[in-house]
Amino acid sequence: MKTLGGTDAWLGPEAREWGSRLDAERGRLRKAADRILWDIYDRLSATPRTLPRV
């Protein structure tokens, strides 16, 4: 995104459309990563710290 927005190497409607799709996918990826991290956190929080002696 930095390169796409910071240079004039690729200009025009196709570049803007592609950049918009790329930005949308970055948002989806960020949300998925957050969900995965919260799932891991929730699972670890529900796991006992020690095991009972048998």
Coordinates of N, CA and C in Angstrom, one line a residue:
M1 N 0.8 -1.2 0.0 CA 0.0 0.0 0.0 C 0.9 1.2 0.0
K2 N 2.0 1.2 0.8 CA 2.9 2.4 0.8 C 3.4 2.7 -0.6
T3 N 3.9 1.6 -1.3 CA 4.4 1.8 -2.6 C 3.4 2.3 -3.6
L4 N 2.2 1.6 -3.5 CA 1.1 2.0 -4.4 C 0.7 3.5 -4.2
G5 N 0.6 3.9 -3.0 CA 0.1 5.2 -2.7 C 1.2 6.3 -2.7
G6 N 2.5 5.8 -2.5 CA 3.6 6.8 -2.4 C 4.3 7.1 -3.7
T7 N 4.0 6.4 -4.7 CA 4.7 6.6 -6.0 C 3.7 6.8 -7.1
D8 N 4.2 7.3 -8.2 CA 3.3 7.4 -9.4 C 3.7 6.3 -10.4
A9 N 4.2 5.2 -10.0 CA 4.5 4.1 -10.9 C 3.3 3.5 -11.6
W10 N 2.2 3.5 -10.9 CA 1.0 3.0 -11.5 C -0.2 3.9 -11.2
L11 N -0.7 4.5 -12.2 CA -1.8 5.5 -12.0 C -3.0 5.1 -12.8
G12 N -4.1 5.6 -12.5 CA -5.3 5.4 -13.3 C -6.4 4.6 -12.5
P13 N -7.5 4.5 -13.2 CA -8.7 3.8 -12.6 C -8.4 2.4 -12.2
E14 N -7.6 1.6 -13.0 CA -7.3 0.3 -12.6 C -6.5 0.2 -11.3
A15 N -5.5 1.1 -11.2 CA -4.7 1.2 -10.0 C -5.5 1.5 -8.8
R16 N -6.4 2.4 -8.9 CA -7.3 2.8 -7.8 C -8.2 1.6 -7.4
E17 N -8.8 1.0 -8.4 CA -9.6 -0.2 -8.1 C -8.8 -1.3 -7.4
W18 N -7.7 -1.6 -7.9 CA -6.9 -2.6 -7.4 C -6.4 -2.3 -5.9
G19 N -6.1 -1.0 -5.7 CA -5.7 -0.5 -4.4 C -6.8 -0.6 -3.4
S20 N -8.0 -0.3 -3.9 CA -9.2 -0.4 -3.0 C -9.4 -1.9 -2.6
R21 N -9.3 -2.8 -3.6 CA -9.5 -4.2 -3.2 C -8.4 -4.7 -2.3
L22 N -7.2 -4.3 -2.5 CA -6.1 -4.6 -1.7 C -6.3 -4.1 -0.3
D23 N -6.8 -2.9 -0.1 CA -7.0 -2.3 1.2 C -8.1 -3.1 1.9
A24 N -9.2 -3.5 1.2 CA -10.3 -4.2 1.7 C -9.8 -5.6 2.2
E25 N -9.0 -6.2 1.4 CA -8.5 -7.6 1.8 C -7.5 -7.4 3.1
R26 N -6.8 -6.4 3.1 CA -6.0 -6.1 4.3 C -6.8 -6.0 5.6
G27 N -8.0 -5.3 5.4 CA -8.9 -5.2 6.6 C -9.4 -6.6 7.0
R28 N -9.8 -7.4 6.0 CA -10.3 -8.7 6.3 C -9.3 -9.6 6.9
L29 N -8.0 -9.5 6.5 CA -6.9 -10.2 7.1 C -6.7 -9.8 8.5
R30 N -6.7 -8.5 8.7 CA -6.5 -8.0 10.1 C -7.6 -8.5 11.0
K31 N -8.9 -8.5 10.6 CA -10.0 -9.0 11.4 C -9.8 -10.5 11.7
A32 N -9.4 -11.3 10.7 CA -9.2 -12.7 10.9 C -8.1 -13.0 11.9
A33 N -7.0 -12.2 11.7 CA -5.9 -12.4 12.7 C -6.3 -12.0 14.1
D34 N -7.0 -11.0 14.3 CA -7.6 -10.6 15.6 C -8.4 -11.7 16.1
R35 N -9.3 -12.3 15.3 CA -10.2 -13.3 15.8 C -9.4 -14.6 16.2
I36 N -8.4 -14.9 15.4 CA -7.5 -16.1 15.8 C -6.8 -15.8 17.1
L37 N -6.3 -14.6 17.3 CA -5.6 -14.3 18.6 C -6.5 -14.3 19.7
W38 N -7.8 -13.8 19.6 CA -8.7 -13.9 20.7 C -9.2 -15.3 21.0
D39 N -9.3 -16.1 19.9 CA -9.6 -17.5 20.1 C -8.5 -18.2 21.0
I40 N -7.3 -17.9 20.6 CA -6.1 -18.5 21.4 C -6.2 -18.0 22.8
Y41 N -6.4 -16.7 23.0 CA -6.5 -16.1 24.3 C -7.6 -16.8 25.1
D42 N -8.8 -16.9 24.5 CA -9.9 -17.5 25.2 C -9.6 -18.9 25.6
R43 N -9.0 -19.7 24.8 CA -8.7 -21.1 25.1 C -7.6 -21.2 26.2
L44 N -6.6 -20.4 26.1 CA -5.6 -20.4 27.2 C -6.2 -19.9 28.5
S45 N -7.1 -18.9 28.5 CA -7.7 -18.5 29.7 C -8.5 -19.5 30.4
A46 N -9.1 -20.4 29.6 CA -10.0 -21.5 30.1 C -9.2 -22.7 30.5
T47 N -7.9 -22.7 30.3 CA -7.1 -23.9 30.6 C -6.5 -23.7 32.0
P48 N -6.7 -24.7 32.8 CA -6.1 -24.6 34.2 C -4.6 -24.5 34.1
R49 N -4.1 -23.7 35.1 CA -2.6 -23.5 35.1 C -1.9 -24.7 35.6
T50 N -2.5 -25.5 36.5 CA -1.9 -26.7 37.0 C -2.8 -27.9 36.8
L51 N -2.3 -29.1 36.8 CA -3.0 -30.3 36.7 C -3.2 -30.9 38.2
P52 N -4.3 -31.4 38.5 CA -4.5 -32.0 39.8 C -3.6 -33.3 40.0
R53 N -3.1 -33.5 41.2 CA -2.4 -34.8 41.4 C -3.3 -35.9 41.4
V54 N -2.9 -37.0 40.8 CA -3.8 -38.2 40.8 C -3.3 -39.2 41.7

